[in-house]
PDB file of C-alpha atoms in Angstrom:
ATOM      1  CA  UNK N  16      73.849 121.841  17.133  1.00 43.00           C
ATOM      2  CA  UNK N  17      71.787 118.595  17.165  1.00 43.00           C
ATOM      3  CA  UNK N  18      69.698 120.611  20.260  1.00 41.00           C
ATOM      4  CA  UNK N  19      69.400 123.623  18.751  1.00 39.00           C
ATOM      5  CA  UNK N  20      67.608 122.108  15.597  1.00 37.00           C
ATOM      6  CA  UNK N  21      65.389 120.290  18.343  1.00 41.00           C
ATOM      7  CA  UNK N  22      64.734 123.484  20.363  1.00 42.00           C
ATOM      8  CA  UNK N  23      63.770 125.072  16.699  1.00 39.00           C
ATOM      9  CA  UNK N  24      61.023 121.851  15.651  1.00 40.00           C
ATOM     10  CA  UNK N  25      59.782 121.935  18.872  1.00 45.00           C
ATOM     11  CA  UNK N  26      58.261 125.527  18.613  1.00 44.00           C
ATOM     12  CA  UNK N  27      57.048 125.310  14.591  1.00 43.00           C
ATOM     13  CA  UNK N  28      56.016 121.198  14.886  1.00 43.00           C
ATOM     14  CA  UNK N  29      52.476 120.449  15.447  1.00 45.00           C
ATOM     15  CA  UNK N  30      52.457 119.472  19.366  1.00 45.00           C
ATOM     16  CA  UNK N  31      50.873 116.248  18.789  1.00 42.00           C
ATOM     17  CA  UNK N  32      54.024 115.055  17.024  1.00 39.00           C
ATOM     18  CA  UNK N  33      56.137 116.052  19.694  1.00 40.00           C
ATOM     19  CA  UNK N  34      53.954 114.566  21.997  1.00 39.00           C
ATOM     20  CA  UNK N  35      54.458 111.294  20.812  1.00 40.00           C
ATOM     21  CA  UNK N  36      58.230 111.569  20.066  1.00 39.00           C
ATOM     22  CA  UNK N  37      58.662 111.734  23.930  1.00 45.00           C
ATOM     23  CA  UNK N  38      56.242 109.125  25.043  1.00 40.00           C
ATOM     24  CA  UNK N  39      58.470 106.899  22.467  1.00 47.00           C
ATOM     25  CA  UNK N  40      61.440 108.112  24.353  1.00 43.00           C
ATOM     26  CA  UNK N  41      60.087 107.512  27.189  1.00 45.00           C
ATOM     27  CA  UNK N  42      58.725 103.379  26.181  1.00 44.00           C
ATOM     28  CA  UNK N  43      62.062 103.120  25.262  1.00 46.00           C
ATOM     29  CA  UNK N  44      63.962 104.183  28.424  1.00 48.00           C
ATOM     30  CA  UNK N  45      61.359 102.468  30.692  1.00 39.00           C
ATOM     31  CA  UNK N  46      61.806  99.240  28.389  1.00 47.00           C
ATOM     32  CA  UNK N  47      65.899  98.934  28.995  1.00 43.00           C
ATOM     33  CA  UNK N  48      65.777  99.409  32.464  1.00 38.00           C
ATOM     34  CA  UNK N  49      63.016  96.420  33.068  1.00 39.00           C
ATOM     35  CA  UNK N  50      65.774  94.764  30.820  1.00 43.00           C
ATOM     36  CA  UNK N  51      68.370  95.261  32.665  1.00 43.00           C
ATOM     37  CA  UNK N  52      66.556  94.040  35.905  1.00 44.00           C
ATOM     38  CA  UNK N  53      65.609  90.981  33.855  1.00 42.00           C
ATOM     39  CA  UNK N  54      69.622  90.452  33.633  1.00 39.00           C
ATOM     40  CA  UNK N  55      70.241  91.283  36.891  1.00 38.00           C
ATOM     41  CA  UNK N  56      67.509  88.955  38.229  1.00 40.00           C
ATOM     42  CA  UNK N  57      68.415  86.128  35.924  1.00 38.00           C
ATOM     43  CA  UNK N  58      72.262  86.150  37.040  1.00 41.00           C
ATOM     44  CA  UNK N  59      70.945  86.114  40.856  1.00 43.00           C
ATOM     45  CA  UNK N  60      68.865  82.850  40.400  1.00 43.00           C
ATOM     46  CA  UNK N  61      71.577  81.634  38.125  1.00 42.00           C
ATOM     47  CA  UNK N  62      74.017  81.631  40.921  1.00 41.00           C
ATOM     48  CA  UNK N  63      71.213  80.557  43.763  1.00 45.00           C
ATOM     49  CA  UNK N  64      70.432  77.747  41.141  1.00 42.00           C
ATOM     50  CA  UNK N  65      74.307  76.558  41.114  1.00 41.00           C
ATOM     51  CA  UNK N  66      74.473  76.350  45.340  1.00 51.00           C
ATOM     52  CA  UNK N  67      70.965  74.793  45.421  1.00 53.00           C
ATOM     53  CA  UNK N  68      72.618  71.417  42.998  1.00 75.00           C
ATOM     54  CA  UNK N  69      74.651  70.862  45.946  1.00 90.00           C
ATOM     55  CA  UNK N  70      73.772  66.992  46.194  1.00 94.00           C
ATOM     56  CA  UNK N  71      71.281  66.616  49.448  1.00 96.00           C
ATOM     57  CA  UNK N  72      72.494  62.927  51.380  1.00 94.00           C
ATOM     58  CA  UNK N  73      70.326  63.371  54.333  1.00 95.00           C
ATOM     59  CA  UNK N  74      68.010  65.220  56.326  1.00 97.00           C
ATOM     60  CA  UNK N  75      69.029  65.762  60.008  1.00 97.00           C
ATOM     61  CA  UNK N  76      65.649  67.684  61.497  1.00 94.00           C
ATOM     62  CA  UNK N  77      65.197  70.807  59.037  1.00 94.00           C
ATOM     63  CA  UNK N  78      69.073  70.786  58.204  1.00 97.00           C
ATOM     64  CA  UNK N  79      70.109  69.002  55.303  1.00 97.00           C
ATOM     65  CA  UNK N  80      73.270  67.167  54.801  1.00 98.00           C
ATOM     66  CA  UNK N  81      74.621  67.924  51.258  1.00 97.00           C
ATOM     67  CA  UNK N  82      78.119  66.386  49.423  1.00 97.00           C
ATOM     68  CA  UNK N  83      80.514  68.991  48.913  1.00 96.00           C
ATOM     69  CA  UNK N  84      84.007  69.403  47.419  1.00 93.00           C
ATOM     70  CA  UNK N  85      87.092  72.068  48.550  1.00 91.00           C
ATOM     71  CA  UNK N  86      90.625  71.723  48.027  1.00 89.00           C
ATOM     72  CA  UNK N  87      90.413  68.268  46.771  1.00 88.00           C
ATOM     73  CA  UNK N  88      88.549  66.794  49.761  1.00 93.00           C
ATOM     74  CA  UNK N  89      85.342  65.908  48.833  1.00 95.00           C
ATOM     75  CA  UNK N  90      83.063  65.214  52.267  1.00 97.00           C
ATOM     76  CA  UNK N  91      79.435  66.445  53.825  1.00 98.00           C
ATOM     77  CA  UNK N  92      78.333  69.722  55.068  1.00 97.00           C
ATOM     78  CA  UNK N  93      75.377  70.549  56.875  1.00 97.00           C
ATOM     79  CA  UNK N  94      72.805  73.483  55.586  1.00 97.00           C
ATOM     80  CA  UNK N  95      69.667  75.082  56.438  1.00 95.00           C
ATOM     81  CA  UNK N  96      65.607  75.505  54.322  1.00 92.00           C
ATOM     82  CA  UNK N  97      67.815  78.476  52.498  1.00 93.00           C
ATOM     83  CA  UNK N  98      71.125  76.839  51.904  1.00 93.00           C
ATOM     84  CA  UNK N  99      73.574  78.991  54.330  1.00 95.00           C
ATOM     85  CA  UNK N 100      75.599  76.911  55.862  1.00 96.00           C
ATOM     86  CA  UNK N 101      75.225  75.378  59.384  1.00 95.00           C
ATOM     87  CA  UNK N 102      78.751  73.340  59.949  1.00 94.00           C
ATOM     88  CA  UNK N 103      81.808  75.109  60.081  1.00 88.00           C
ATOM     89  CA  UNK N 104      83.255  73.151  57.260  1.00 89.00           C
ATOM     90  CA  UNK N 105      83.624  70.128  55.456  1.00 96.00           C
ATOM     91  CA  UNK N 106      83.212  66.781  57.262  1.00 98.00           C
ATOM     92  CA  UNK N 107      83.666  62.843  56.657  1.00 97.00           C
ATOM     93  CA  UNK N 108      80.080  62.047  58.283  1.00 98.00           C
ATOM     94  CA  UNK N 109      77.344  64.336  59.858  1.00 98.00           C
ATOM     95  CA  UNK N 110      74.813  61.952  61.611  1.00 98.00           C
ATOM     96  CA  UNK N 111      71.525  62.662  64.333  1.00 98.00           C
ATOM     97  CA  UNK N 112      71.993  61.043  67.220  1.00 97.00           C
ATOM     98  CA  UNK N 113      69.017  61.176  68.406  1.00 95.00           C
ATOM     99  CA  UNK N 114      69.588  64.153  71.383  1.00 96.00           C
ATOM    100  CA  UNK N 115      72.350  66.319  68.970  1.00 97.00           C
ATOM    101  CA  UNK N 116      74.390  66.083  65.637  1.00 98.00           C
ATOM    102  CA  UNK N 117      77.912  64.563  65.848  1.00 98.00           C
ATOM    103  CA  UNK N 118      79.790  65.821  62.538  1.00 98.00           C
ATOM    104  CA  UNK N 119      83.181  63.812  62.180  1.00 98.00           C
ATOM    105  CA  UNK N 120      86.323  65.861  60.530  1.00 96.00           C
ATOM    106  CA  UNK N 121      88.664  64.308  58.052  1.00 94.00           C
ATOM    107  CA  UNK N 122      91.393  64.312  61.276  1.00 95.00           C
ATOM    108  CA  UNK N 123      88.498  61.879  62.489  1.00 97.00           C
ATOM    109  CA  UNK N 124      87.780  64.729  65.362  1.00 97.00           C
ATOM    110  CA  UNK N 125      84.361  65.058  66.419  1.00 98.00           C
ATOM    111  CA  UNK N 126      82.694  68.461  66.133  1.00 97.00           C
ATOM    112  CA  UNK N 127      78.554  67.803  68.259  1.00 98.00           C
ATOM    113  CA  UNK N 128      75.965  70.709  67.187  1.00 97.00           C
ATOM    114  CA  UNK N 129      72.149  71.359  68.680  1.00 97.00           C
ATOM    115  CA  UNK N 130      69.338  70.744  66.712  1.00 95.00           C
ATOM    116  CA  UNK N 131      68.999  74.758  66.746  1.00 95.00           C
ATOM    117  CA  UNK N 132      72.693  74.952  64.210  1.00 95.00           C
ATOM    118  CA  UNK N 133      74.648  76.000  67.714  1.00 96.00           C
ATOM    119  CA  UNK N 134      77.891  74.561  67.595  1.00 96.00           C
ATOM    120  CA  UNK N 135      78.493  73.155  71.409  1.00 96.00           C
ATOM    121  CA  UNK N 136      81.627  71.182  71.971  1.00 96.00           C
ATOM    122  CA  UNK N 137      84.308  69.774  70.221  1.00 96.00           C
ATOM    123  CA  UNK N 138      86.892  66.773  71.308  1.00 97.00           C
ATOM    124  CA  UNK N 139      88.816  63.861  70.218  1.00 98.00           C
ATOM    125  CA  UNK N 140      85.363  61.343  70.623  1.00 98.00           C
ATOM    126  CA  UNK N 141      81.820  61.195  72.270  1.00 98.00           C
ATOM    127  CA  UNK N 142      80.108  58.885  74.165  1.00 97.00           C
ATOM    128  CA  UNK N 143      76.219  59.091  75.611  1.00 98.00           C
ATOM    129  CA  UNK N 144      76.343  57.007  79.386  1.00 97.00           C
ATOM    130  CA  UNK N 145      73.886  57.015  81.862  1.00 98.00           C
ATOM    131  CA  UNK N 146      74.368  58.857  84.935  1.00 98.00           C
ATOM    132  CA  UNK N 147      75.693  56.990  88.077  1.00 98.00           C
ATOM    133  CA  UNK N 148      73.052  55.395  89.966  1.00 98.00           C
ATOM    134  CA  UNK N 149      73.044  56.685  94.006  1.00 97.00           C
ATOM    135  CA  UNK N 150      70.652  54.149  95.156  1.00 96.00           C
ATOM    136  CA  UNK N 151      69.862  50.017  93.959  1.00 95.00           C
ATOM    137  CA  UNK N 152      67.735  51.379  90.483  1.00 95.00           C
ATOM    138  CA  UNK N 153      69.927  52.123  88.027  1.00 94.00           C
ATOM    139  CA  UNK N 154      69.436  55.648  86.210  1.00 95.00           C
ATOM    140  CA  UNK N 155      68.039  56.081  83.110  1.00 93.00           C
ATOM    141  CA  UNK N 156      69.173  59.778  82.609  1.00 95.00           C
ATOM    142  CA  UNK N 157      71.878  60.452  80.121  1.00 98.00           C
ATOM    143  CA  UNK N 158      74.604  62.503  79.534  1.00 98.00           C
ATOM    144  CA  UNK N 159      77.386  63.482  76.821  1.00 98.00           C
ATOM    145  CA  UNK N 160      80.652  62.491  77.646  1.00 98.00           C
ATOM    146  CA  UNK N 161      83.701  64.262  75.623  1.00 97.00           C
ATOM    147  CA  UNK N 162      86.991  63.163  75.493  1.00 97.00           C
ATOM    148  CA  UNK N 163      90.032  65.043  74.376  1.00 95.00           C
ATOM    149  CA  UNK N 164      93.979  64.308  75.378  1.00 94.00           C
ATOM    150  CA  UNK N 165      93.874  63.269  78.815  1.00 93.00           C
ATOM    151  CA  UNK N 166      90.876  65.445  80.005  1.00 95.00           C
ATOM    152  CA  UNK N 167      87.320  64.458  79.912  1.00 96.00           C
ATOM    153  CA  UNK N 168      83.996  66.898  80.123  1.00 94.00           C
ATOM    154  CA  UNK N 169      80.340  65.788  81.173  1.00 96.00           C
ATOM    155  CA  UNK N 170      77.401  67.732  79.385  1.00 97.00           C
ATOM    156  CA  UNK N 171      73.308  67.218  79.788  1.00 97.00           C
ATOM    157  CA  UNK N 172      72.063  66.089  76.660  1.00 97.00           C
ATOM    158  CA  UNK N 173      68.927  68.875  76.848  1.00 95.00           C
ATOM    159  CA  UNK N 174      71.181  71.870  76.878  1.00 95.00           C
ATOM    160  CA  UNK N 175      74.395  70.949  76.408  1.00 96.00           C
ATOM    161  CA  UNK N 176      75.950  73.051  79.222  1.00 95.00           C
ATOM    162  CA  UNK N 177      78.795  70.910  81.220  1.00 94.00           C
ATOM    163  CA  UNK N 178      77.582  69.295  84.402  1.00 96.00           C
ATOM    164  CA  UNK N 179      80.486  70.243  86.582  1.00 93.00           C
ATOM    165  CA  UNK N 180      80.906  74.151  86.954  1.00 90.00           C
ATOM    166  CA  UNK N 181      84.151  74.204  88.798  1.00 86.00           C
ATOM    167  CA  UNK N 182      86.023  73.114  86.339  1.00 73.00           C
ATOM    168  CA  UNK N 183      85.848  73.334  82.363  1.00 64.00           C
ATOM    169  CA  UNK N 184      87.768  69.885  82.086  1.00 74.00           C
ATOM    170  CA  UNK N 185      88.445  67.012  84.317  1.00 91.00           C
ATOM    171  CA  UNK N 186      90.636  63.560  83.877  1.00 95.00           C
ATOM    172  CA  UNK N 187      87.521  61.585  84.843  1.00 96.00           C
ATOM    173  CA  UNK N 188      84.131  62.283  85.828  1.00 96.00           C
ATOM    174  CA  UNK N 189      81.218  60.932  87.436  1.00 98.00           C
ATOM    175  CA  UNK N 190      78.088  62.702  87.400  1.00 98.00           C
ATOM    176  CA  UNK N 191      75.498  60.887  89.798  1.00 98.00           C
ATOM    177  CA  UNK N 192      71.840  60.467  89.601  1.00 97.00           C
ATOM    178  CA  UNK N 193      71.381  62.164  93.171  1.00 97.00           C
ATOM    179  CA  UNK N 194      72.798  65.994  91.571  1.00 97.00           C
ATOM    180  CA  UNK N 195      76.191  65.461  92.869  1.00 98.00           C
ATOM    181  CA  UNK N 196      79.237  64.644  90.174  1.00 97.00           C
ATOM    182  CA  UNK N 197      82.349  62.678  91.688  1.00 97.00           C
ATOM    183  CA  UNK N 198      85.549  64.154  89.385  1.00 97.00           C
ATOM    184  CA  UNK N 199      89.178  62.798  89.133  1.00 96.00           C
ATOM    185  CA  UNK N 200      91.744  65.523  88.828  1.00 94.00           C
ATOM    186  CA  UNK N 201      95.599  65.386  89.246  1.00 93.00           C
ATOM    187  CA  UNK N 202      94.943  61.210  89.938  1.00 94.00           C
ATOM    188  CA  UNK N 203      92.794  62.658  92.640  1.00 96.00           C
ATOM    189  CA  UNK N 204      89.430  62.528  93.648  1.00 97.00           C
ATOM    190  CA  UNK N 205      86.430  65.393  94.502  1.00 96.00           C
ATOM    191  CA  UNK N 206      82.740  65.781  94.799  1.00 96.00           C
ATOM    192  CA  UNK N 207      80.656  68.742  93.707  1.00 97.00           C
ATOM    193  CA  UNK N 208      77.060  69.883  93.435  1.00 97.00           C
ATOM    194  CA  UNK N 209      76.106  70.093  89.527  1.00 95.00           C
ATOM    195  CA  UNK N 210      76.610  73.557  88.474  1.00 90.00           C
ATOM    196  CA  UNK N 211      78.126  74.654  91.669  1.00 92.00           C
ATOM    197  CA  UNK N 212      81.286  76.905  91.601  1.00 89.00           C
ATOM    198  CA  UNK N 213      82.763  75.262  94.523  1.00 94.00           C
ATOM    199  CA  UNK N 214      83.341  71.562  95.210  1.00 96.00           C
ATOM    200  CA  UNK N 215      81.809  70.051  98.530  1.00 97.00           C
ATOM    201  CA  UNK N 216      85.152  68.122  98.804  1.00 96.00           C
ATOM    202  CA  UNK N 217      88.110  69.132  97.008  1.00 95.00           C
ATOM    203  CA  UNK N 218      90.302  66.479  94.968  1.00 95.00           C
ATOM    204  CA  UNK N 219      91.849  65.150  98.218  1.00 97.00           C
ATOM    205  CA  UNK N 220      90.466  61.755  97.843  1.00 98.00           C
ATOM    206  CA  UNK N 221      92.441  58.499  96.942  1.00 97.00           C
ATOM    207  CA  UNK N 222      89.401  57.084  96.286  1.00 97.00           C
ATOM    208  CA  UNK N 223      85.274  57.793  96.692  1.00 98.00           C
ATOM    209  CA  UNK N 224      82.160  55.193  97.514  1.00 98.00           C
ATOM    210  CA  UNK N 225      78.424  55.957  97.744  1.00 98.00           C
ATOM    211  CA  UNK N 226      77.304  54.739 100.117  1.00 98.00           C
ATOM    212  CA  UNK N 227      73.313  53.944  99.768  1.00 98.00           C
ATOM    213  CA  UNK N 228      71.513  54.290 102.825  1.00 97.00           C
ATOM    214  CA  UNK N 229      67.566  53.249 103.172  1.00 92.00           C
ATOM    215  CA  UNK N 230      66.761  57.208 103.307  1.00 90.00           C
ATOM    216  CA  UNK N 231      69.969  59.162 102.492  1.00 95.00           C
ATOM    217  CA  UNK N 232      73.409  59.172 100.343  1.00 97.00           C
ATOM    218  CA  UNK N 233      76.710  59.452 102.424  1.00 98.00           C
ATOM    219  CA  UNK N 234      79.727  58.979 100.955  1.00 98.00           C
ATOM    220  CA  UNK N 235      83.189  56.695 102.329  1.00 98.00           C
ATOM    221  CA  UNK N 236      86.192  58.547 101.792  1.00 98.00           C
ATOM    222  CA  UNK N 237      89.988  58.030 102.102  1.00 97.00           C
ATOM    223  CA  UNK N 238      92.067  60.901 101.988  1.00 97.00           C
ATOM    224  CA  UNK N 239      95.762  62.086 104.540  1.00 96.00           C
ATOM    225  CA  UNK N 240      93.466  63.789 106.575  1.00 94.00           C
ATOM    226  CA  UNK N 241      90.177  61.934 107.395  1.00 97.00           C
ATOM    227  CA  UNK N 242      89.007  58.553 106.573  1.00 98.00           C
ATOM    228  CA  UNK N 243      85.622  58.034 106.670  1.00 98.00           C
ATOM    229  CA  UNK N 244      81.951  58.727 106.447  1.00 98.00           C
ATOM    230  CA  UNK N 245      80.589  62.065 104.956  1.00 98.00           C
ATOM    231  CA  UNK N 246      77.727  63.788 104.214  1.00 97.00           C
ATOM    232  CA  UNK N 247      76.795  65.645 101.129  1.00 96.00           C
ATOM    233  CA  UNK N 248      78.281  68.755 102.743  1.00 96.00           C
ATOM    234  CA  UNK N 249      81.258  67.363 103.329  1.00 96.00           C
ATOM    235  CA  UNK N 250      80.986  67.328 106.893  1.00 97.00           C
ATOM    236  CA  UNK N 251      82.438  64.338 108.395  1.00 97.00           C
ATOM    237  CA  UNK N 252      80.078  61.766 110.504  1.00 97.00           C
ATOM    238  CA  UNK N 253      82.510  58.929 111.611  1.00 97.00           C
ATOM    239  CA  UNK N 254      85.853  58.468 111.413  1.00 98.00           C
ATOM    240  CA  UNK N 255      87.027  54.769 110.256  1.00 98.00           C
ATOM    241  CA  UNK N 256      90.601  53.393 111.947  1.00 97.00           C
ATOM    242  CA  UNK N 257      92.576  51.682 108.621  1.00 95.00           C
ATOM    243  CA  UNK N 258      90.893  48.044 109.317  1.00 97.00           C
ATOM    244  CA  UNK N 259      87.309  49.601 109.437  1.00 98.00           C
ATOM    245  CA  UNK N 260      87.341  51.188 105.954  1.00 98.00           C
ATOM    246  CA  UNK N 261      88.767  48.108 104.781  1.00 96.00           C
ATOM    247  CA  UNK N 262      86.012  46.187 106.338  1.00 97.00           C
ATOM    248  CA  UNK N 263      83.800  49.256 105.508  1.00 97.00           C
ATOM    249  CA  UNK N 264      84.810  48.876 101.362  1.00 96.00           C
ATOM    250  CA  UNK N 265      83.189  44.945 101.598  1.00 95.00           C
ATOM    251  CA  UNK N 266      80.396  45.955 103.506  1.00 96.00           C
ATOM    252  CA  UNK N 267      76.496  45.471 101.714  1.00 97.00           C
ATOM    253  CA  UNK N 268      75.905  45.219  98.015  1.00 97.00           C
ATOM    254  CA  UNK N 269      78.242  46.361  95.178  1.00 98.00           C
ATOM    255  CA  UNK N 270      75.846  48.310  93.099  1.00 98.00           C
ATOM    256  CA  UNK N 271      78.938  49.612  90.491  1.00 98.00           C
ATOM    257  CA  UNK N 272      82.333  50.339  90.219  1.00 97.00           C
ATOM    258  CA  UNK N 273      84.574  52.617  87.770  1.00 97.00           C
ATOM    259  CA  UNK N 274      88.130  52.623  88.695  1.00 94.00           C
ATOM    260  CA  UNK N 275      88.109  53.709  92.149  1.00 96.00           C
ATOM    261  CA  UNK N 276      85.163  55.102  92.699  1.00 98.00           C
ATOM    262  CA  UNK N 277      81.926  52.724  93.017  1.00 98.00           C
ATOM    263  CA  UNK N 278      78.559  52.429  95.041  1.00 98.00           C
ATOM    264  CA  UNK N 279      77.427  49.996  97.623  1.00 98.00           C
ATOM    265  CA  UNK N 280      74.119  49.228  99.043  1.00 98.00           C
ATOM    266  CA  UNK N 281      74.097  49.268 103.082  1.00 97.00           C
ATOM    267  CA  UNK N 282      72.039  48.867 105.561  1.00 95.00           C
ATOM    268  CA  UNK N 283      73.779  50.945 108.434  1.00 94.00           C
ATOM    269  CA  UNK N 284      77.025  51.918 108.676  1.00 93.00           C
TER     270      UNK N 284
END
């Protein structure tokens, strides 16, 4: 009915009066919808406003390490310039050190991320050693040494990709300054290239010794099938009798030694 008497005005009404009934219509309309943007925008930055309070403890590079609270545990997390998060959770300490992040859990597990937010290992504990020396200077490259159960993993600080590509996890290894990596597996020993799918010499060994040679690295072996020198191929160059690698073990300078495996400083052999 309402229409009808509408339709009616609008044909006997002067048409600058219904000309300005619309445009107030129209002011109207236009004026609730910027409100309701206005509402919509104010609950957004309400809620951005509640995750920015988040209390900020440190900066680790452009990540920042804020104090959070869930399920009664109240630890550190780590986020980025926007506040997503970078961690996968809540930790008892996130700390730089120096070549990656080491974020501890509240099982006291270690969790290590990149300075880029990519997670890269995880373990029971972490330890940065230098790499073996294979000659009388001692190396001043590093590496990331992870430990979890019984195994053990080797990783280069730059990239974080492991050191020894045959095998994900090892009970001991010993990456050397020369680009070879001595491992211990099944109480055994092995040598490898880094990154190499194959070992040069598989985990045959009872126990390993650099040798360090004026102008090359060979390497004393004992094993149930040859005892002796080798080459970083593996091939064998002379075969020691039982009193000869014993004389051979005492022979030049001790440069180091880690369990059975250790480097010595010869003239000839």
């Amino acid at each position: 009915m309402s229409l009808l008497i509408w339709m009616f005005y609008e044909k006997t009404l002067p048409q600058s009066f219904v000309f300005y009934f619309n445009l107030n219509c129209m002011k109207k309309s236009v004026s609730a919808v910027i409100s309701m943007m206005a509402v919509v925008i104010l609950t957004t930055g309400c809620g951005n406003s509640a995750k920015n309070k988040e209390k900020v403890i440190n900066t680790i590079g452009n990540f920042s390490v804020v104090e959070r609270s869930v399920d009664g545990f109240t630890g550190v997390a780590l986020i980025d310039s926007v506040g997503a998060d970078v961690t996968y959770g809540v930790y008892k300490a996130i700390t730089d050190e120096g070549k990656f992040i080491k974020a501890v859990t509240s099982e006291d597990r270690v969790e290590v991320y990149r300075f880029n937010g990519h997670h890269a290992c995880s373990g029971d504990s972490v330890e940065v050693k230098n790499f073996y020396a294979a000659g009388e200077t001692p190396s001043g490259r590093q590496f990331l040494k992870l430990f979890f159960g019984e195994r053990v993993n080797a990783f280069y600080l730059e990239d974080m990709k492991s050191i020894l590509a045959i095998e994900s996890s090892r009970e001991e290894v010993y990456p050397l300054d020369n680009g070879y990596v001595i491992y211990m597996h099944d109480k055994r020993y092995g040598f490898a290239k880094e990154q190499e799918q194959e070992p040069v010499i598989e985990n045959i060994c009872d126990e390993i010794t650099v040798i360090c040679l004026n102008d090359k690295v060979v390497y004393l072996i004992k094993s149930d099938d040859f005892t002796g020198y080798v080459d970083n191929e593996g091939n064998g160059i002379k075969r020691l009798s039982r009193a000869q690698y014993k004389k051979a073990l005492n022979t030049g300078k001790l440069l180091w030694k880690d369990g059975k495996v250790s480097a010595r400083l010869v003239k000839k052999i």
